[in-house]
mmCIF file of C-alpha atoms in Angstrom:
data_model
loop_
_atom_site.group_PDB
_atom_site.id
_atom_site.type_symbol
_atom_site.label_atom_id
_atom_site.label_comp_id
_atom_site.label_asym_id
_atom_site.label_seq_id
_atom_site.Cartn_x
_atom_site.Cartn_y
_atom_site.Cartn_z
ATOM 1 C CA GLY A 285 1.363 -11.685 -13.354
ATOM 2 C CA GLY A 286 -0.196 -13.453 -16.326
ATOM 3 C CA TYR A 287 -3.394 -14.792 -17.718
ATOM 4 C CA PHE A 288 -5.931 -16.845 -15.695
ATOM 5 C CA TYR A 289 -9.619 -17.652 -15.741
ATOM 6 C CA GLN A 290 -11.583 -15.572 -13.250
ATOM 7 C CA GLY A 291 -14.993 -16.598 -11.954
ATOM 8 C CA THR A 292 -16.808 -19.826 -12.424
ATOM 9 C CA PHE A 293 -19.235 -21.485 -14.875
ATOM 10 C CA GLU A 294 -22.901 -21.962 -13.906
ATOM 11 C CA GLY A 295 -23.415 -25.509 -12.828
ATOM 12 C CA GLU A 296 -19.691 -26.009 -12.001
ATOM 13 C CA ASN A 297 -19.363 -28.462 -9.051
ATOM 14 C CA ILE A 298 -17.919 -25.778 -6.716
ATOM 15 C CA ILE A 299 -19.363 -23.352 -4.211
ATOM 16 C CA SER A 300 -19.634 -19.872 -5.771
ATOM 17 C CA TRP A 301 -21.711 -16.635 -5.699
ATOM 18 C CA ASP A 302 -23.918 -15.466 -8.473
ATOM 19 C CA ASN A 303 -21.581 -12.489 -9.129
ATOM 20 C CA GLU A 304 -18.710 -14.856 -9.856
ATOM 21 C CA MET A 305 -20.279 -16.039 -13.088
ATOM 22 C CA GLN A 306 -19.507 -16.219 -15.953
ATOM 23 C CA ARG A 307 -15.885 -17.233 -16.179
ATOM 24 C CA PHE A 308 -13.584 -15.048 -18.294
ATOM 25 C CA LYS A 309 -10.053 -14.762 -19.236
ATOM 26 C CA LYS A 310 -8.134 -12.047 -17.392
ATOM 27 C CA TYR A 311 -4.651 -10.634 -17.650
ATOM 28 C CA ILE A 312 -2.946 -9.578 -14.355
ATOM 29 C CA SER A 313 0.024 -7.340 -14.402
ATOM 30 C CA ASN A 314 3.076 -8.127 -12.201
ATOM 31 C CA PHE A 315 2.531 -7.186 -8.558
ATOM 32 C CA LYS A 316 3.990 -8.092 -5.119
ATOM 33 C CA VAL A 317 2.138 -9.489 -2.172
ATOM 34 C CA SER A 318 3.195 -10.449 1.240
ATOM 35 C CA LYS A 319 4.091 -14.109 1.858
ATOM 36 C CA TYR A 320 1.839 -14.253 4.990
ATOM 37 C CA CYS A 321 -1.297 -12.588 6.137
ATOM 38 C CA ILE A 322 -0.802 -9.335 8.068
ATOM 39 C CA THR A 323 -0.266 -10.232 11.669
ATOM 40 C CA ASN A 324 -1.519 -8.830 14.977
ATOM 41 C CA TYR A 325 2.105 -7.678 15.590
ATOM 42 C CA GLN A 326 2.357 -5.795 12.277
ATOM 43 C CA PHE A 327 -0.978 -4.205 12.865
ATOM 44 C CA LEU A 328 -0.247 -3.358 16.441
ATOM 45 C CA GLN A 329 2.805 -1.222 15.082
ATOM 46 C CA PHE A 330 0.211 0.850 13.149
ATOM 47 C CA VAL A 331 -1.924 1.308 16.277
ATOM 48 C CA VAL A 332 0.937 2.304 18.618
ATOM 49 C CA ASN A 333 2.370 4.657 15.967
ATOM 50 C CA LYS A 334 -0.807 6.709 15.981
ATOM 51 C CA GLY A 335 -2.267 5.091 12.811
ATOM 52 C CA TYR A 336 -5.810 5.508 14.186
ATOM 53 C CA THR A 337 -5.474 9.221 14.933
ATOM 54 C CA ASN A 338 -3.555 10.306 11.810
ATOM 55 C CA LYS A 339 -6.144 11.334 9.195
ATOM 56 C CA LYS A 340 -3.447 11.187 6.315
ATOM 57 C CA TYR A 341 -3.730 7.264 6.302
ATOM 58 C CA TRP A 342 -7.464 7.051 6.020
ATOM 59 C CA SER A 343 -9.857 7.668 3.207
ATOM 60 C CA ASN A 344 -12.325 10.516 3.715
ATOM 61 C CA MET A 345 -15.115 8.017 4.170
ATOM 62 C CA GLY A 346 -12.939 5.744 6.425
ATOM 63 C CA TRP A 347 -12.060 8.789 8.662
ATOM 64 C CA ARG A 348 -15.727 9.641 9.141
ATOM 65 C CA TRP A 349 -16.459 6.003 9.877
ATOM 66 C CA ARG A 350 -13.668 5.884 12.502
ATOM 67 C CA LEU A 351 -14.891 9.049 14.171
ATOM 68 C CA LYS A 352 -18.379 7.849 14.295
ATOM 69 C CA LYS A 353 -17.287 4.555 15.888
ATOM 70 C CA LYS A 354 -14.877 6.410 18.243
ATOM 71 C CA LEU A 355 -12.151 3.823 17.416
ATOM 72 C CA ILE A 356 -8.527 4.202 18.551
ATOM 73 C CA GLN A 357 -7.726 0.511 17.967
ATOM 74 C CA PRO A 358 -9.356 -2.524 16.497
ATOM 75 C CA ILE A 359 -12.856 -2.991 18.014
ATOM 76 C CA ASN A 360 -11.999 -6.363 19.582
ATOM 77 C CA TRP A 361 -8.698 -5.221 21.126
ATOM 78 C CA GLU A 362 -8.098 -3.564 24.500
ATOM 79 C CA TYR A 363 -4.889 -2.176 26.178
ATOM 80 C CA ASP A 364 -5.123 -3.553 29.752
ATOM 81 C CA ARG A 365 -2.883 -1.370 32.058
ATOM 82 C CA ASP A 366 -3.653 -3.583 35.050
ATOM 83 C CA PHE A 367 -3.011 -7.025 33.282
ATOM 84 C CA LYS A 368 0.420 -8.332 34.010
ATOM 85 C CA GLY A 369 2.200 -5.097 33.527
ATOM 86 C CA LYS A 370 0.260 -3.528 30.562
ATOM 87 C CA GLU A 371 -0.580 -5.810 27.676
ATOM 88 C CA TRP A 372 -2.643 -5.775 24.574
ATOM 89 C CA ARG A 373 -5.441 -8.281 24.504
ATOM 90 C CA GLU A 374 -8.010 -9.347 21.939
ATOM 91 C CA LYS A 375 -11.521 -10.553 22.432
ATOM 92 C CA ILE A 376 -12.318 -13.993 21.043
ATOM 93 C CA ALA A 377 -15.795 -15.354 21.617
ATOM 94 C CA GLY A 378 -16.500 -12.854 24.340
ATOM 95 C CA ILE A 379 -13.309 -13.558 26.276
ATOM 96 C CA TYR A 380 -10.078 -11.431 26.301
ATOM 97 C CA TYR A 381 -6.701 -13.208 25.652
ATOM 98 C CA VAL A 382 -3.127 -11.772 25.433
ATOM 99 C CA LEU A 383 -2.756 -10.699 21.732
ATOM 100 C CA ARG A 384 -1.325 -13.461 19.727
ATOM 101 C CA MET A 385 1.333 -11.606 17.769
ATOM 102 C CA ASN A 386 1.966 -14.084 14.986
ATOM 103 C CA ASN A 387 -1.722 -14.678 14.255
ATOM 104 C CA PRO A 388 -3.405 -12.920 11.413
ATOM 105 C CA ILE A 389 -5.223 -9.752 12.196
ATOM 106 C CA ILE A 390 -8.985 -10.420 12.298
ATOM 107 C CA ASN A 391 -12.194 -8.530 12.699
ATOM 108 C CA ILE A 392 -11.033 -5.145 11.133
ATOM 109 C CA SER A 393 -13.011 -3.267 8.522
ATOM 110 C CA TYR A 394 -12.080 -2.385 5.054
ATOM 111 C CA HIS A 395 -11.373 1.149 6.221
ATOM 112 C CA GLU A 396 -8.896 -0.119 8.810
ATOM 113 C CA ALA A 397 -7.209 -2.407 6.288
ATOM 114 C CA TYR A 398 -6.964 0.504 3.815
ATOM 115 C CA ALA A 399 -5.449 2.866 6.524
ATOM 116 C CA TYR A 400 -2.904 0.195 7.484
ATOM 117 C CA CYS A 401 -1.949 -0.244 3.785
ATOM 118 C CA ASN A 402 -1.350 3.440 3.449
ATOM 119 C CA TRP A 403 0.722 3.588 6.686
ATOM 120 C CA SER A 404 2.867 0.648 5.552
ATOM 121 C CA LYS A 405 3.205 2.039 1.939
ATOM 122 C CA CYS A 406 1.408 -0.857 0.249
ATOM 123 C CA ARG A 407 -2.141 -1.599 -0.942
ATOM 124 C CA LEU A 408 -4.796 -4.127 -0.724
ATOM 125 C CA PRO A 409 -4.909 -6.680 -3.702
ATOM 126 C CA THR A 410 -7.645 -6.162 -6.139
ATOM 127 C CA GLU A 411 -10.348 -8.842 -6.459
ATOM 128 C CA SER A 412 -8.737 -10.128 -9.679
ATOM 129 C CA GLU A 413 -5.226 -10.309 -8.071
ATOM 130 C CA TRP A 414 -6.714 -12.254 -5.101
ATOM 131 C CA GLU A 415 -8.416 -14.772 -7.482
ATOM 132 C CA TYR A 416 -5.175 -14.961 -9.489
ATOM 133 C CA LEU A 417 -3.323 -15.873 -6.315
ATOM 134 C CA THR A 418 -5.703 -18.481 -5.349
ATOM 135 C CA SER A 419 -5.621 -20.092 -8.751
ATOM 136 C CA PHE A 420 -2.129 -21.439 -7.854
ATOM 137 C CA TYR A 421 -3.345 -24.213 -5.655
ATOM 138 C CA ILE A 422 -2.940 -27.590 -7.245
ATOM 139 C CA ASN A 423 -6.486 -28.560 -6.212
ATOM 140 C CA ASP A 424 -8.703 -28.116 -3.156
ATOM 141 C CA GLU A 425 -7.801 -31.502 -1.791
ATOM 142 C CA LYS A 426 -4.392 -30.128 -1.054
ATOM 143 C CA LEU A 427 -5.692 -27.619 1.502
ATOM 144 C CA ASN A 428 -4.676 -28.489 5.029
ATOM 145 C CA SER A 429 -6.806 -28.971 8.103
ATOM 146 C CA ASN A 430 -7.072 -25.252 8.677
ATOM 147 C CA LEU A 431 -10.347 -25.582 6.876
ATOM 148 C CA ASN A 432 -11.646 -27.540 9.956
ATOM 149 C CA CYS A 433 -10.714 -24.851 12.479
ATOM 150 C CA LYS A 434 -13.465 -23.842 14.945
ATOM 151 C CA VAL A 435 -15.307 -20.769 14.311
ATOM 152 C CA GLY A 436 -13.457 -17.801 15.887
ATOM 153 C CA THR A 437 -10.020 -19.505 16.004
ATOM 154 C CA THR A 438 -6.955 -18.842 14.066
ATOM 155 C CA ILE A 439 -3.448 -20.291 14.048
ATOM 156 C CA SER A 440 -0.059 -18.565 13.812
ATOM 157 C CA VAL A 441 0.946 -17.779 10.246
ATOM 158 C CA LEU A 442 4.223 -19.754 11.030
ATOM 159 C CA ASP A 443 2.188 -22.818 11.717
ATOM 160 C CA ASP A 444 -0.082 -22.469 8.667
ATOM 161 C CA LYS A 445 0.724 -25.232 6.118
ATOM 162 C CA ASN A 446 -1.670 -23.971 3.505
ATOM 163 C CA ILE A 447 0.890 -22.829 0.834
ATOM 164 C CA ASN A 448 0.243 -22.282 -2.775
ATOM 165 C CA LYS A 449 2.693 -22.899 -5.707
ATOM 166 C CA LEU A 450 3.947 -19.289 -5.272
ATOM 167 C CA LYS A 451 4.847 -20.026 -1.666
ATOM 168 C CA ILE A 452 2.132 -17.693 -0.358
ATOM 169 C CA VAL A 453 0.823 -18.930 2.953
ATOM 170 C CA GLY A 454 -2.829 -18.750 4.264
ATOM 171 C CA LEU A 455 -5.040 -17.667 1.423
ATOM 172 C CA TYR A 456 -7.667 -20.375 2.428
ATOM 173 C CA GLY A 457 -8.862 -21.633 5.722
ATOM 174 C CA ASN A 458 -7.208 -19.709 8.480
ATOM 175 C CA VAL A 459 -9.319 -16.563 8.328
ATOM 176 C CA TRP A 460 -12.205 -15.318 6.254
ATOM 177 C CA GLU A 461 -11.559 -12.659 3.666
#
């Protein structure tokens, strides 16, 4: 934790949203965060351990949302009993591929992320904590070629070279927040 400047100044030469203005000094208390994005493998453990059918992990609104959507797993996943001896697969650009276990989980809702965090006894970072973590890049020119990934593609968290000064991997460029 510590102090940092959150937000941007109007007219600053960076891409920003209007709700990110004006810049202000903010104190962040100490907290812990995973070194890597949550992977498909980690999220799969939540799925196979009945995370989607146990109401205790979900917020009330999230549980209602899950029931309405009739979800028992992420919307872009399927369990294919006929595919090479039962495998989990993920849909990418309309095509199913074998689930890439070391890639970050993608295409889940806030409700699903919240439930996963409850199941794994952690929490999502606040907006201020997220911005604090991203403030530890030396400058944007240090970001690796992940920023040039094709839409809908990600790479393994183990191959991601986008590391900040705190040794946290993948805050930019591999997946969209």
